[in-house]
CSV table of C-alpha atoms and ligand atoms in Angstrom, one decimal:
chain,number,residue,atom,x,y,z
K,145,MET,CA,24.5,23.1,14.5
K,146,ALA,CA,23.6,19.5,13.9
K,147,LYS,CA,21.1,19.0,11.2
K,148,GLU,CA,17.9,17.8,12.6
K,149,SER,CA,16.9,14.5,11.6
K,150,GLN,CA,14.0,14.1,9.1
K,151,GLN,CA,12.7,10.7,10.5
K,152,PRO,CA,11.4,10.4,14.1
K,153,ALA,CA,13.8,7.9,15.4
K,154,ARG,CA,12.4,4.6,16.8
K,155,ARG,CA,8.7,5.6,16.2
K,156,HIS,CA,7.8,2.1,15.6
K,157,ALA,CA,10.0,0.4,18.0
K,158,ALA,CA,8.3,-2.8,19.3
K,159,ARG,CA,6.0,-2.8,16.3
K,160,ARG,CA,5.4,-6.0,14.3
K,161,ALA,CA,4.7,-4.8,10.8
K,162,LEU,CA,3.8,-6.7,7.6
K,163,VAL,CA,3.9,-5.1,4.3
K,164,THR,CA,2.4,-6.9,1.2
K,165,GLY,CA,4.2,-6.7,-2.1
K,166,ALA,CA,7.1,-5.2,-0.4
K,167,ALA,CA,9.9,-6.3,-3.0
K,168,THR,CA,9.5,-3.5,-5.2
K,169,GLY,CA,8.1,0.4,-5.4
K,170,ILE,CA,6.0,1.8,-2.6
K,171,GLY,CA,6.2,-1.5,-0.6
K,172,ARG,CA,9.8,-1.6,-0.5
K,173,ALA,CA,10.2,1.9,0.4
K,174,THR,CA,7.7,1.6,3.2
K,175,ALA,CA,9.2,-1.6,4.5
K,176,SER,CA,12.7,0.2,4.7
K,177,ARG,CA,11.3,3.2,6.4
K,178,LEU,CA,9.3,1.1,9.0
K,179,ALA,CA,12.3,-0.8,9.8
K,180,ALA,CA,14.4,2.2,10.0
K,181,GLU,CA,11.9,3.5,12.6
K,182,GLY,CA,12.4,0.5,14.6
K,183,ALA,CA,9.5,-2.2,13.4
K,184,ALA,CA,10.2,-5.7,12.7
K,185,VAL,CA,9.1,-6.1,9.3
K,186,VAL,CA,7.5,-9.0,7.2
K,187,VAL,CA,8.6,-8.4,3.5
K,188,ASN,CA,5.8,-10.2,1.7
K,189,TYR,CA,6.6,-11.0,-1.9
K,190,ILE,CA,5.4,-13.1,-4.8
K,191,GLY,CA,7.6,-14.8,-7.3
K,192,ASP,CA,11.4,-14.4,-7.3
K,193,SER,CA,12.7,-14.2,-3.9
K,194,GLY,CA,16.0,-12.2,-4.8
K,195,PRO,CA,14.6,-8.5,-4.4
K,196,ALA,CA,12.9,-9.5,-1.2
K,197,GLU,CA,15.9,-11.2,0.3
K,198,SER,CA,18.1,-8.3,-0.9
K,199,LEU,CA,15.8,-5.8,1.0
K,200,VAL,CA,15.9,-7.9,4.1
K,201,ASN,CA,19.8,-8.1,4.0
K,202,ASP,CA,19.6,-4.1,3.5
K,203,ILE,CA,17.5,-3.7,6.5
K,204,GLU,CA,19.4,-6.2,8.7
K,205,GLY,CA,22.7,-4.5,7.5
K,206,ALA,CA,21.2,-1.4,8.8
K,207,GLY,CA,20.7,-3.0,12.3
K,208,GLY,CA,17.0,-3.6,11.7
K,209,ARG,CA,15.0,-6.7,11.8
K,210,ALA,CA,13.3,-8.2,8.7
K,211,VAL,CA,12.1,-11.5,7.2
K,212,ALA,CA,10.9,-12.3,3.8
K,213,ILE,CA,7.7,-14.3,3.4
K,214,ALA,CA,6.2,-15.6,0.2
K,215,ALA,CA,2.5,-15.4,-0.5
K,216,ASP,CA,0.0,-14.6,-2.9
K,217,VAL,CA,-2.4,-12.1,-1.2
K,218,SER,CA,-5.2,-13.4,-3.1
K,219,ASN,CA,-4.9,-17.0,-1.9
K,220,GLU,CA,-6.8,-17.5,1.4
K,221,GLU,CA,-4.5,-20.5,2.5
K,222,GLN,CA,-1.2,-18.6,1.7
K,223,VAL,CA,-2.4,-15.6,3.4
K,224,THR,CA,-3.4,-17.5,6.6
K,225,ALA,CA,0.0,-19.5,6.6
K,226,MET,CA,1.9,-16.2,6.1
K,227,PHE,CA,0.4,-14.5,9.2
K,228,GLY,CA,1.0,-17.8,11.2
K,229,GLN,CA,4.6,-17.8,10.2
K,230,ALA,CA,4.8,-13.9,10.8
K,231,ARG,CA,3.6,-14.6,14.4
K,232,GLU,CA,6.4,-17.3,14.9
K,233,GLU,CA,9.1,-15.3,13.3
K,234,LEU,CA,8.2,-11.9,15.1
K,235,GLY,CA,7.2,-13.4,18.4
K,236,GLY,CA,3.6,-12.1,18.4
K,237,PRO,CA,0.7,-11.0,16.1
K,238,VAL,CA,1.3,-8.4,13.3
K,239,ASP,CA,0.0,-5.1,14.7
K,240,LEU,CA,0.7,-2.9,11.7
K,241,LEU,CA,-0.5,-4.2,8.3
K,242,VAL,CA,0.2,-2.2,5.1
K,243,ASN,CA,-1.9,-3.6,2.3
K,244,ASN,CA,0.2,-2.5,-0.5
K,245,ALA,CA,0.3,-5.2,-3.1
K,246,GLY,CA,-1.5,-4.2,-6.5
K,247,ILE,CA,-1.7,-4.8,-10.1
K,248,GLU,CA,-3.1,-3.1,-13.1
K,249,LYS,CA,-3.3,-4.0,-16.9
K,250,PRO,CA,-5.4,-1.9,-19.3
K,251,PHE,CA,-8.3,-3.2,-21.2
K,252,PRO,CA,-11.3,-1.3,-22.5
K,253,LEU,CA,-14.5,-2.7,-21.1
K,254,VAL,CA,-15.6,-4.3,-24.5
K,255,ASP,CA,-12.2,-6.2,-24.7
K,256,MET,CA,-11.9,-6.9,-20.9
K,257,PRO,CA,-11.3,-10.6,-20.5
K,258,LEU,CA,-13.1,-12.0,-17.3
K,259,ASP,CA,-9.8,-13.4,-16.1
K,260,GLU,CA,-8.1,-10.0,-16.1
K,261,TRP,CA,-11.0,-8.4,-14.3
K,262,ASN,CA,-11.1,-11.1,-11.6
K,263,LYS,CA,-7.2,-11.1,-11.3
K,264,VAL,CA,-7.2,-7.3,-10.4
K,265,LEU,CA,-10.2,-7.5,-8.1
K,266,SER,CA,-8.7,-10.7,-6.4
K,267,VAL,CA,-5.2,-9.0,-5.7
K,268,ASN,CA,-6.0,-5.4,-5.1
K,269,LEU,CA,-9.3,-5.8,-3.1
K,270,THR,CA,-9.7,-9.5,-1.9
K,271,GLY,CA,-6.1,-9.5,-1.1
K,272,ALA,CA,-6.5,-6.5,1.1
K,273,PHE,CA,-9.6,-8.1,2.8
K,274,LEU,CA,-7.8,-11.4,3.4
K,275,CYS,CA,-4.8,-9.8,5.1
K,276,ALA,CA,-7.0,-7.3,7.0
K,277,ARG,CA,-8.9,-10.2,8.3
K,278,GLU,CA,-6.0,-12.1,9.5
K,279,ALA,CA,-4.4,-9.0,11.0
K,280,ALA,CA,-7.5,-8.2,12.9
K,281,ARG,CA,-8.0,-11.7,14.1
K,282,GLY,CA,-4.7,-11.7,15.6
K,283,MET,CA,-4.7,-8.1,17.1
K,284,ILE,CA,-8.3,-8.8,18.6
K,285,ALA,CA,-7.3,-12.1,20.1
K,286,ALA,CA,-4.2,-10.6,21.7
K,287,ARG,CA,-6.1,-7.3,22.7
K,288,ALA,CA,-3.3,-5.6,20.8
K,289,PRO,CA,-4.1,-2.1,19.4
K,290,GLY,CA,-2.7,-1.6,15.8
K,291,ALA,CA,-3.2,-0.1,12.4
K,292,ILE,CA,-4.1,-1.3,9.0
K,293,VAL,CA,-3.0,1.0,6.2
K,294,ASN,CA,-4.3,0.3,2.7
K,295,VAL,CA,-2.5,1.9,-0.3
K,296,SER,CA,-5.2,2.7,-2.5
K,297,SER,CA,-5.0,5.4,-5.3
K,298,VAL,CA,-6.3,8.7,-6.7
K,299,HIS,CA,-8.4,6.2,-8.6
K,300,GLU,CA,-10.6,5.9,-5.5
K,301,VAL,CA,-12.1,8.9,-6.8
K,302,ILE,CA,-10.6,9.5,-10.5
K,303,PRO,CA,-12.2,7.6,-13.2
K,304,TRP,CA,-9.8,6.1,-15.7
K,305,PRO,CA,-10.8,4.7,-19.0
K,306,SER,CA,-9.5,1.2,-19.7
K,307,PHE,CA,-8.7,0.6,-15.9
K,308,GLY,CA,-12.4,-0.1,-14.8
K,309,HIS,CA,-11.2,-3.1,-12.9
K,310,TYR,CA,-8.5,-1.2,-11.1
K,311,CYS,CA,-10.8,1.7,-10.4
K,312,ALA,CA,-13.4,-0.7,-9.0
K,313,SER,CA,-10.8,-2.2,-6.8
K,314,LYS,CA,-9.5,1.1,-5.4
K,315,GLY,CA,-13.0,2.6,-5.3
K,316,GLY,CA,-14.2,-0.4,-3.5
K,317,MET,CA,-11.2,-0.1,-1.1
K,318,LYS,CA,-12.4,3.1,-0.1
K,319,LEU,CA,-15.9,2.3,1.2
K,320,TRP,CA,-14.6,-1.4,2.6
K,321,ALA,CA,-11.9,0.5,4.5
K,322,GLN,CA,-14.5,2.9,6.0
K,323,SER,CA,-16.8,0.1,6.9
K,324,VAL,CA,-14.0,-2.1,8.7
K,325,ALA,CA,-12.7,1.1,10.3
K,326,LYS,CA,-15.9,1.5,12.1
K,327,GLU,CA,-16.0,-2.2,13.1
K,328,LEU,CA,-12.2,-2.1,14.4
K,329,ALA,CA,-12.2,1.3,16.1
K,330,PRO,CA,-13.6,-0.2,19.4
K,331,HIS,CA,-10.8,-2.7,19.5
K,332,GLY,CA,-8.3,0.3,19.1
K,333,ILE,CA,-7.4,-0.8,15.6
K,334,ARG,CA,-7.3,2.1,13.2
K,335,VAL,CA,-7.8,1.6,9.4
K,336,VAL,CA,-6.8,4.3,7.1
K,337,ASN,CA,-6.2,4.5,3.3
K,338,VAL,CA,-3.2,6.4,1.8
K,339,ALA,CA,-3.9,7.3,-1.8
K,340,PRO,CA,-0.9,7.9,-3.9
K,341,GLY,CA,-1.0,9.9,-7.2
K,342,ALA,CA,1.5,9.1,-10.0
K,343,ILE,CA,4.5,7.8,-8.3
K,344,LEU,CA,7.8,6.6,-10.0
K,345,THR,CA,7.8,2.9,-9.5
K,346,PRO,CA,7.9,-0.3,-11.6
K,347,ILE,CA,4.0,-0.2,-12.1
K,348,ASN,CA,4.7,3.1,-14.0
K,349,GLN,CA,7.7,1.9,-16.0
K,350,ALA,CA,5.8,2.8,-19.4
K,351,LEU,CA,5.9,6.5,-18.1
K,352,VAL,CA,9.5,6.3,-17.3
K,353,ASP,CA,10.2,5.0,-20.8
K,354,ASP,CA,8.2,7.4,-22.6
K,355,PRO,CA,8.9,11.2,-22.0
K,356,GLU,CA,5.8,12.3,-24.0
K,357,LYS,CA,3.7,10.3,-21.6
K,358,ALA,CA,5.4,11.6,-18.6
K,359,ARG,CA,4.9,15.1,-19.8
K,360,GLU,CA,1.1,14.4,-20.2
K,361,VAL,CA,0.9,12.9,-16.7
K,362,GLN,CA,2.9,15.9,-15.3
K,363,GLU,CA,0.4,18.2,-16.8
K,364,GLU,CA,-2.2,16.6,-14.5
K,365,ILE,CA,-0.2,17.4,-11.6
K,366,PRO,CA,-0.4,20.9,-10.1
K,367,TRP,CA,3.0,20.3,-8.2
K,368,GLY,CA,4.7,19.7,-11.4
K,369,ARG,CA,6.3,16.4,-10.8
K,370,LEU,CA,5.8,12.7,-10.4
K,371,GLY,CA,6.1,11.5,-6.8
K,372,LYS,CA,8.7,9.2,-5.1
K,373,PRO,CA,7.9,5.9,-3.2
K,374,GLU,CA,9.8,7.4,-0.2
K,375,GLU,CA,7.2,10.1,0.0
K,376,ILE,CA,4.3,7.5,0.3
K,377,ALA,CA,6.3,5.5,2.8
K,378,ALA,CA,6.8,8.6,5.0
K,379,THR,CA,3.2,9.2,4.9
K,380,ILE,CA,2.5,5.6,5.9
K,381,ALA,CA,4.9,5.7,8.7
K,382,TRP,CA,3.3,8.9,10.0
K,383,VAL,CA,-0.2,7.7,9.6
K,384,ALA,CA,0.4,4.3,11.4
K,385,GLY,CA,2.0,6.1,14.2
K,386,SER,CA,0.7,7.5,17.4
K,387,GLU,CA,0.9,11.1,16.2
K,388,ALA,CA,-1.8,10.2,13.8
K,389,ASP,CA,-4.0,8.5,16.6
K,390,TYR,CA,-7.1,10.5,15.6
K,391,VAL,CA,-6.9,9.7,11.9
K,392,VAL,CA,-9.6,7.1,11.4
K,393,GLY,CA,-11.4,5.7,8.6
K,394,THR,CA,-10.4,8.3,6.1
K,395,THR,CA,-8.1,8.5,3.0
K,396,LEU,CA,-5.0,10.9,2.6
K,397,PHE,CA,-4.3,11.8,-0.7
K,398,VAL,CA,-0.6,12.1,-1.5
K,399,ASP,CA,-0.7,13.2,-5.1
K,400,GLY,CA,0.8,16.6,-5.8
K,401,GLY,CA,-2.6,18.0,-6.2
K,402,MET,CA,-3.8,15.5,-8.9
K,403,THR,CA,-7.3,15.2,-7.3
K,404,LEU,CA,-7.6,18.9,-7.8
K,405,TYR,CA,-8.4,18.5,-11.4
K,406,PRO,CA,-5.8,20.7,-12.6
K,407,LYS,CA,-7.3,20.8,-16.2
K,408,PHE,CA,-10.6,22.0,-15.1
K,409,VAL,CA,-10.5,25.8,-16.1
P,29,NAD,P1,5.0,-2.4,-7.9
P,29,NAD,O1,4.5,-3.0,-9.2
P,29,NAD,O2,6.3,-2.0,-7.7
P,29,NAD,O3,4.4,-3.1,-6.6
P,29,NAD,C1,3.3,-3.9,-6.6
P,29,NAD,C2,3.8,-5.1,-5.8
P,29,NAD,O4,2.9,-6.1,-5.5
P,29,NAD,C3,5.1,-5.9,-6.5
P,29,NAD,O5,6.1,-6.0,-5.7
P,29,NAD,C4,4.3,-7.1,-6.8
P,29,NAD,O6,5.2,-8.3,-6.9
P,29,NAD,C5,3.3,-7.3,-5.7
P,29,NAD,N1,2.3,-8.2,-6.1
P,29,NAD,C6,1.4,-8.3,-7.2
P,29,NAD,N2,0.7,-9.4,-7.1
P,29,NAD,C7,0.8,-9.9,-5.8
P,29,NAD,C8,0.2,-10.9,-5.2
P,29,NAD,N3,-0.9,-11.6,-5.8
P,29,NAD,N4,0.6,-11.2,-3.9
P,29,NAD,C9,1.5,-10.5,-3.3
P,29,NAD,N5,2.2,-9.4,-4.0
P,29,NAD,C10,1.8,-9.2,-5.3
P,29,NAD,O7,4.0,-0.9,-8.0
P,29,NAD,P2,3.8,0.2,-6.8
P,29,NAD,O8,3.6,1.4,-7.7
P,29,NAD,O9,4.8,0.2,-5.9
P,29,NAD,O10,2.5,-0.3,-6.4
P,29,NAD,C11,2.2,-0.5,-5.0
P,29,NAD,C12,0.7,-0.1,-4.8
P,29,NAD,O11,0.5,1.3,-4.9
P,29,NAD,C13,-0.4,-0.7,-5.5
P,29,NAD,O12,-1.5,-1.2,-4.6
P,29,NAD,C14,-0.8,0.2,-6.4
P,29,NAD,O13,-2.0,0.2,-7.0
P,29,NAD,C15,-0.6,1.3,-5.7
P,29,NAD,N6,-0.5,2.8,-6.4
P,29,NAD,C16,0.6,3.0,-7.2
P,29,NAD,C17,0.7,4.2,-7.8
P,29,NAD,C18,1.8,4.6,-8.7
P,29,NAD,O14,1.7,5.7,-9.4
P,29,NAD,N7,3.0,3.8,-8.6
P,29,NAD,C19,-0.4,5.2,-7.8
P,29,NAD,C20,-1.5,4.9,-7.0
P,29,NAD,C21,-1.5,3.7,-6.3
C-alpha cells in the first residue's frame, strides 16, 4: 500500500505568502513548506542575498513559485516598498503573512545599551507591526480574507534573565496580536501566534556548539529534545490553512512541553 503523504497537497494553492527573515532557520523551513503546499512565496531577507536566492532556486526547482525581496522589517519605507513589490510580482496583495524575523543578544539589565534594547524591539515587535499593517491594508482593500501568523516564543510567558528586551518583544507580541486579531476578524483575517520552544536554528548556534548548554536546555523540555524548524513550519502551514479557520487570536505553543515548567517538583 502506498504510504500516505504527511503534507496535505496544495493546501495553500493560490495563496500569496510573505515570510520575513526567510533565508534561514524557521523562516526558511516555513517558506519551503508553504511553497510545497502551493503558495507563491516572498522570501524576505536582510543582508547577503545568497541564502535567499538559493532558497528561491530550490523552490522553483521543485516546481514552486518564489521571489526574494530584501527589506529591513524595522524600516517603514523598506516594508512599504517590499509589499508593493510583492503585489506586483505575485499579481495581488499578500494574503498570508508570517512575521518570523527576530533577533536576540543577551545583556543584563544594568549593562543593557539603549541601542541594543531598541534594536530588538524594532525588529521583533515594530517589524511585525509594520508588516502586519501593510498586509492588512492590502487584504482589506482587496476584500481578500487571509491570515497573519506571528512567530513569537515561549518567552511570551517564560521570563529569561539577560533577555529582557527579547521577552518584552515577545510578551508585547502576545497582547498586540490579540488586539489586532479582534480588529481584523470582521474582515476575515485571522491573526495567530505560533510560539516555538528551543529549536535548532542559527539563533541557537551557541547551544549546538556547547553540549553542556544543550544538555541544560534539554532538561527544560519534557519531550527530551530540541525542536526542528520543520516542526514549526508544519504548525504554521496548518494554522494558516482553512482547517484552522476557528483558531483566532490565540497562541499555539510548539515547545516539547517547555511551558509545563518541568523543573517545578
Ligand atoms: P534565525 O536567526 O535563523 O532567523 C532569524 C531571521 O531573521 C534571519 O534570517 C535574519 O536574517 C532575519 N532578520 C534579522 N533581522 C531582520 C530584519 N531587520 N529584517 C528582516 N529580517 C531580519 O533564527 P530562528 O530561530 O529561525 O528565528 C526565527 C524566529 O523564531 C525569531 O522571531 C525568533 O525569535 C523565533 N524563535 C526562535 C526560537 C529558537 O529556538 N530558534 C525559539 C522561539 C522563537
